[in-house]
mmCIF file of C-alpha atoms in Angstrom:
data_model
loop_
_atom_site.group_PDB
_atom_site.id
_atom_site.type_symbol
_atom_site.label_atom_id
_atom_site.label_comp_id
_atom_site.label_asym_id
_atom_site.label_seq_id
_atom_site.Cartn_x
_atom_site.Cartn_y
_atom_site.Cartn_z
ATOM 1 C CA MET A 44 8.539 -1.908 19.929
ATOM 2 C CA THR A 45 5.080 -0.501 19.197
ATOM 3 C CA LEU A 46 2.460 -2.744 17.601
ATOM 4 C CA LEU A 47 -0.347 -1.025 15.721
ATOM 5 C CA PRO A 48 -3.559 -2.798 14.725
ATOM 6 C CA VAL A 49 -4.380 -3.386 11.083
ATOM 7 C CA GLN A 50 -7.748 -4.716 9.980
ATOM 8 C CA CYS A 51 -10.424 -4.621 7.353
ATOM 9 C CA ARG A 52 -13.638 -2.707 7.803
ATOM 10 C CA CYS A 53 -15.731 -5.693 8.925
ATOM 11 C CA GLY A 54 -13.044 -7.162 11.189
ATOM 12 C CA THR A 55 -12.564 -10.460 9.338
ATOM 13 C CA VAL A 56 -8.926 -9.669 8.501
ATOM 14 C CA LYS A 57 -6.863 -8.589 11.496
ATOM 15 C CA GLY A 58 -3.216 -8.248 12.282
ATOM 16 C CA THR A 59 -0.536 -5.941 13.569
ATOM 17 C CA VAL A 60 2.037 -3.617 12.122
ATOM 18 C CA ARG A 61 5.258 -3.241 14.005
ATOM 19 C CA ARG A 62 5.754 0.515 13.910
ATOM 20 C CA PRO A 63 9.076 0.794 12.110
ATOM 21 C CA ARG A 64 11.747 3.314 12.903
ATOM 22 C CA ARG A 65 12.084 4.015 9.192
ATOM 23 C CA PHE A 66 9.175 4.304 6.799
ATOM 24 C CA THR A 67 7.743 6.769 4.346
ATOM 25 C CA ARG A 68 4.277 8.188 4.150
ATOM 26 C CA CYS A 69 3.071 9.612 0.881
ATOM 27 C CA VAL A 70 -0.120 10.594 -0.874
ATOM 28 C CA CYS A 71 -0.244 9.112 -4.374
ATOM 29 C CA TYR A 72 -2.381 10.671 -7.099
ATOM 30 C CA CYS A 73 -1.700 8.142 -9.857
ATOM 31 C CA LYS A 74 -4.448 6.796 -12.105
ATOM 32 C CA ASP A 75 -3.744 3.233 -10.989
ATOM 33 C CA CYS A 76 -4.405 3.980 -7.316
ATOM 34 C CA ARG A 77 -7.686 5.601 -8.358
ATOM 35 C CA ALA A 78 -8.574 2.610 -10.549
ATOM 36 C CA PHE A 79 -8.014 0.302 -7.561
ATOM 37 C CA ALA A 80 -10.274 2.450 -5.363
ATOM 38 C CA ARG A 81 -12.956 2.392 -8.055
ATOM 39 C CA PHE A 82 -12.631 -1.377 -8.455
ATOM 40 C CA LEU A 83 -13.314 -1.760 -4.734
ATOM 41 C CA GLY A 84 -16.271 0.638 -4.878
ATOM 42 C CA ARG A 85 -14.887 2.694 -1.982
ATOM 43 C CA THR A 86 -13.551 5.848 -3.602
ATOM 44 C CA GLY A 87 -14.995 8.154 -0.939
ATOM 45 C CA GLU A 88 -13.200 6.283 1.834
ATOM 46 C CA ILE A 89 -9.907 5.695 0.048
ATOM 47 C CA MET A 90 -9.251 8.867 -1.965
ATOM 48 C CA ASP A 91 -9.114 12.455 -0.832
ATOM 49 C CA GLU A 92 -10.994 15.200 -2.693
ATOM 50 C CA LYS A 93 -8.155 15.505 -5.233
ATOM 51 C CA GLY A 94 -7.974 11.779 -5.933
ATOM 52 C CA GLY A 95 -5.020 10.974 -3.666
ATOM 53 C CA THR A 96 -4.493 7.808 -1.632
ATOM 54 C CA ASP A 97 -2.565 8.015 1.665
ATOM 55 C CA VAL A 98 0.031 5.223 1.781
ATOM 56 C CA VAL A 99 2.580 4.178 4.435
ATOM 57 C CA GLN A 100 5.519 2.255 2.964
ATOM 58 C CA ILE A 101 7.183 -0.340 5.184
ATOM 59 C CA VAL A 102 8.965 -3.659 4.728
ATOM 60 C CA PRO A 103 6.651 -6.715 4.674
ATOM 61 C CA ALA A 104 8.364 -8.246 7.706
ATOM 62 C CA ASP A 105 6.754 -5.477 9.776
ATOM 63 C CA ILE A 106 3.202 -6.744 9.178
ATOM 64 C CA THR A 107 1.624 -9.944 10.500
ATOM 65 C CA PHE A 108 -1.910 -11.220 10.011
ATOM 66 C CA SER A 109 -3.441 -13.016 12.987
ATOM 67 C CA GLN A 110 -6.769 -13.911 11.398
ATOM 68 C CA GLY A 111 -8.585 -13.810 8.081
ATOM 69 C CA ARG A 112 -5.669 -14.514 5.737
ATOM 70 C CA GLU A 113 -8.038 -16.656 3.673
ATOM 71 C CA ALA A 114 -10.039 -13.486 2.958
ATOM 72 C CA LEU A 115 -7.050 -11.668 1.442
ATOM 73 C CA ALA A 116 -7.522 -11.215 -2.284
ATOM 74 C CA CYS A 117 -5.158 -9.853 -4.906
ATOM 75 C CA LEU A 118 -5.680 -7.708 -7.979
ATOM 76 C CA ARG A 119 -3.353 -6.805 -10.815
ATOM 77 C CA LEU A 120 -4.422 -3.971 -13.074
ATOM 78 C CA THR A 121 -2.175 -5.421 -15.809
ATOM 79 C CA ARG A 122 -0.330 -8.736 -16.207
ATOM 80 C CA ARG A 123 2.884 -7.279 -14.778
ATOM 81 C CA GLY A 124 1.375 -4.657 -12.511
ATOM 82 C CA MET A 125 1.693 -4.322 -8.773
ATOM 83 C CA LEU A 126 -0.076 -6.804 -6.520
ATOM 84 C CA ARG A 127 -2.914 -4.836 -4.939
ATOM 85 C CA TRP A 128 -4.205 -6.590 -1.825
ATOM 86 C CA TYR A 129 -7.637 -6.193 -0.291
ATOM 87 C CA ALA A 130 -10.041 -7.974 2.029
ATOM 88 C CA SER A 131 -12.562 -9.811 -0.141
ATOM 89 C CA CYS A 132 -15.101 -9.862 2.702
ATOM 90 C CA CYS A 133 -15.711 -6.098 2.644
ATOM 91 C CA ASN A 134 -13.454 -4.688 -0.134
ATOM 92 C CA THR A 135 -11.142 -2.898 2.295
ATOM 93 C CA PRO A 136 -7.807 -2.130 0.599
ATOM 94 C CA ILE A 137 -4.818 -3.427 2.554
ATOM 95 C CA GLY A 138 -1.716 -2.598 0.550
ATOM 96 C CA ASN A 139 0.410 -2.821 -2.585
ATOM 97 C CA THR A 140 3.407 -5.096 -3.132
ATOM 98 C CA VAL A 141 5.466 -6.262 -6.066
ATOM 99 C CA GLY A 142 5.549 -9.927 -6.965
ATOM 100 C CA ASN A 143 9.252 -10.200 -6.291
ATOM 101 C CA THR A 144 10.963 -11.002 -2.988
ATOM 102 C CA LYS A 145 14.049 -9.069 -4.156
ATOM 103 C CA ILE A 146 12.094 -5.795 -3.935
ATOM 104 C CA SER A 147 10.621 -6.155 -0.512
ATOM 105 C CA PHE A 148 8.135 -3.486 0.463
ATOM 106 C CA VAL A 149 4.459 -2.977 1.086
ATOM 107 C CA GLY A 150 2.550 0.262 0.730
ATOM 108 C CA LEU A 151 -0.181 0.037 3.363
ATOM 109 C CA ILE A 152 -3.313 1.967 2.470
ATOM 110 C CA HIS A 153 -4.604 4.213 5.238
ATOM 111 C CA THR A 154 -8.061 2.620 5.539
ATOM 112 C CA CYS A 155 -6.657 -0.530 7.170
ATOM 113 C CA LEU A 156 -4.567 1.466 9.671
ATOM 114 C CA GLN A 157 -7.030 3.980 11.094
ATOM 115 C CA ILE A 158 -8.487 1.708 13.742
ATOM 116 C CA GLY A 159 -10.426 3.287 16.596
ATOM 117 C CA GLY A 160 -10.375 6.740 15.038
ATOM 118 C CA ALA A 161 -6.599 7.243 15.242
ATOM 119 C CA SER A 162 -5.236 9.593 12.600
ATOM 120 C CA LEU A 163 -2.241 8.773 10.451
ATOM 121 C CA ASP A 164 -0.610 11.956 11.710
ATOM 122 C CA GLN A 165 -0.784 10.531 15.240
ATOM 123 C CA LEU A 166 0.475 7.110 14.167
ATOM 124 C CA PHE A 167 3.102 7.990 11.565
ATOM 125 C CA GLY A 168 3.544 11.749 11.571
ATOM 126 C CA PRO A 169 2.930 14.129 8.656
ATOM 127 C CA VAL A 170 2.994 13.204 4.966
ATOM 128 C CA ASP A 171 6.560 12.988 3.643
ATOM 129 C CA ALA A 172 5.659 13.689 0.013
ATOM 130 C CA ARG A 173 2.839 13.983 -2.498
ATOM 131 C CA VAL A 174 3.627 11.984 -5.636
ATOM 132 C CA ASN A 175 2.243 11.714 -9.167
ATOM 133 C CA THR A 176 0.614 15.102 -8.685
ATOM 134 C CA GLY A 177 0.258 15.594 -12.447
ATOM 135 C CA SER A 178 -2.523 12.978 -12.384
ATOM 136 C CA ALA A 179 -4.481 14.598 -9.542
ATOM 137 C CA LEU A 180 -8.147 15.477 -10.079
ATOM 138 C CA ALA A 181 -7.463 19.050 -8.959
ATOM 139 C CA PRO A 182 -4.245 21.100 -8.793
ATOM 140 C CA VAL A 183 -1.681 19.816 -6.284
ATOM 141 C CA GLU A 184 1.633 21.563 -5.838
ATOM 142 C CA PRO A 185 4.431 19.278 -7.100
ATOM 143 C CA GLU A 186 6.858 18.188 -4.374
ATOM 144 C CA ARG A 187 9.688 16.759 -6.447
ATOM 145 C CA LEU A 188 12.446 17.295 -3.887
ATOM 146 C CA LYS A 189 10.347 15.882 -1.057
ATOM 147 C CA ALA A 190 9.398 12.895 -3.218
ATOM 148 C CA LEU A 191 13.043 12.265 -4.120
ATOM 149 C CA TRP A 192 14.127 12.505 -0.484
ATOM 150 C CA ALA A 193 11.329 10.170 0.666
ATOM 151 C CA THR A 194 12.268 7.655 -2.046
ATOM 152 C CA LEU A 195 15.953 7.730 -1.143
ATOM 153 C CA ARG A 196 15.158 7.376 2.548
ATOM 154 C CA PHE A 197 12.904 4.388 1.903
ATOM 155 C CA MET A 198 15.490 2.765 -0.382
ATOM 156 C CA THR A 199 17.770 2.413 2.640
ATOM 157 C CA LEU A 200 15.286 -0.156 3.988
ATOM 158 C CA LEU A 201 15.405 -2.434 0.967
ATOM 159 C CA PRO A 202 18.908 -3.899 1.398
ATOM 160 C CA ARG A 203 18.041 -4.848 4.991
ATOM 161 C CA ALA A 204 14.849 -6.486 3.759
ATOM 162 C CA ARG A 205 16.557 -8.273 0.859
ATOM 163 C CA PHE A 206 19.858 -9.706 2.082
ATOM 164 C CA GLY A 207 20.675 -12.306 4.681
ATOM 165 C CA SER A 208 17.988 -14.737 5.726
ATOM 166 C CA ARG A 209 14.776 -14.022 3.879
ATOM 167 C CA PRO A 210 12.433 -12.141 6.225
ATOM 168 C CA PRO A 211 8.806 -13.207 6.463
ATOM 169 C CA ASN A 212 6.381 -11.694 3.996
ATOM 170 C CA ALA A 213 2.687 -11.658 4.894
ATOM 171 C CA PHE A 214 1.695 -11.565 1.227
ATOM 172 C CA LEU A 215 4.125 -13.906 -0.554
ATOM 173 C CA SER A 216 5.184 -17.504 -0.038
ATOM 174 C CA ALA A 217 8.851 -18.385 0.516
ATOM 175 C CA ASP A 218 9.332 -18.841 -3.241
ATOM 176 C CA GLY A 219 7.827 -15.415 -3.958
ATOM 177 C CA ALA A 220 4.402 -16.532 -5.178
ATOM 178 C CA PRO A 221 1.395 -14.453 -4.075
ATOM 179 C CA LEU A 222 -0.578 -16.188 -1.323
ATOM 180 C CA ALA A 223 -3.761 -15.489 -3.290
ATOM 181 C CA ALA A 224 -3.927 -15.923 -7.056
ATOM 182 C CA PRO A 225 -4.092 -12.430 -8.583
ATOM 183 C CA ARG A 226 -7.083 -11.454 -10.652
ATOM 184 C CA VAL A 227 -5.816 -9.588 -13.714
ATOM 185 C CA LEU A 228 -8.119 -6.990 -15.233
ATOM 186 C CA THR A 229 -8.826 -7.015 -18.931
ATOM 187 C CA ALA A 230 -7.816 -3.964 -20.945
ATOM 188 C CA SER A 231 -11.442 -2.879 -21.224
ATOM 189 C CA GLU A 232 -12.039 -3.293 -17.484
ATOM 190 C CA LEU A 233 -8.989 -1.166 -16.718
ATOM 191 C CA ALA A 234 -9.957 1.480 -19.264
ATOM 192 C CA GLY A 235 -13.409 1.703 -17.711
ATOM 193 C CA LEU A 236 -11.999 2.161 -14.201
ATOM 194 C CA ARG A 237 -9.491 4.773 -15.316
ATOM 195 C CA SER A 238 -12.098 6.816 -17.162
ATOM 196 C CA ALA A 239 -14.862 6.582 -14.551
#
């Protein structure tokens, strides 16, 4: 089993990711990922030149925090939106989850994984798919078949994560509540971030 470090930029939040045998790596160009990057004030670090965010999807049981859990903060762009986790100490994005233990996954954002200069290609191999390309800031070739294949491959993880004894989740309590109370953006805040 290979353990990879995960941490925020300033080192307050630290942990490990157990490198899974099955995972997906995608670059997402959706407006919500860009709004999150803008909220954190770190667009140049998080997004590529076309507005994409590199994300590695794993099951939450594969990540453990060893220090700084009290610095984890949570944002929801809308009342029912994804839980977007970040380190409040330095606004480093950590990952995205849903507020439901029945759909057990976390999309880890590349900035918390590239410790010591390691590239994601070295750690996780090449990108499996580029998704939501219609929202990119510049033309990106759609990869519908790759995206479908990556989604189907990742879906095979979810039953293992869902059934049997409930696996640990570094972001949710045993009853499925977020460990940090989510801040929900107002409609005007979200509109401002999406149009920036």
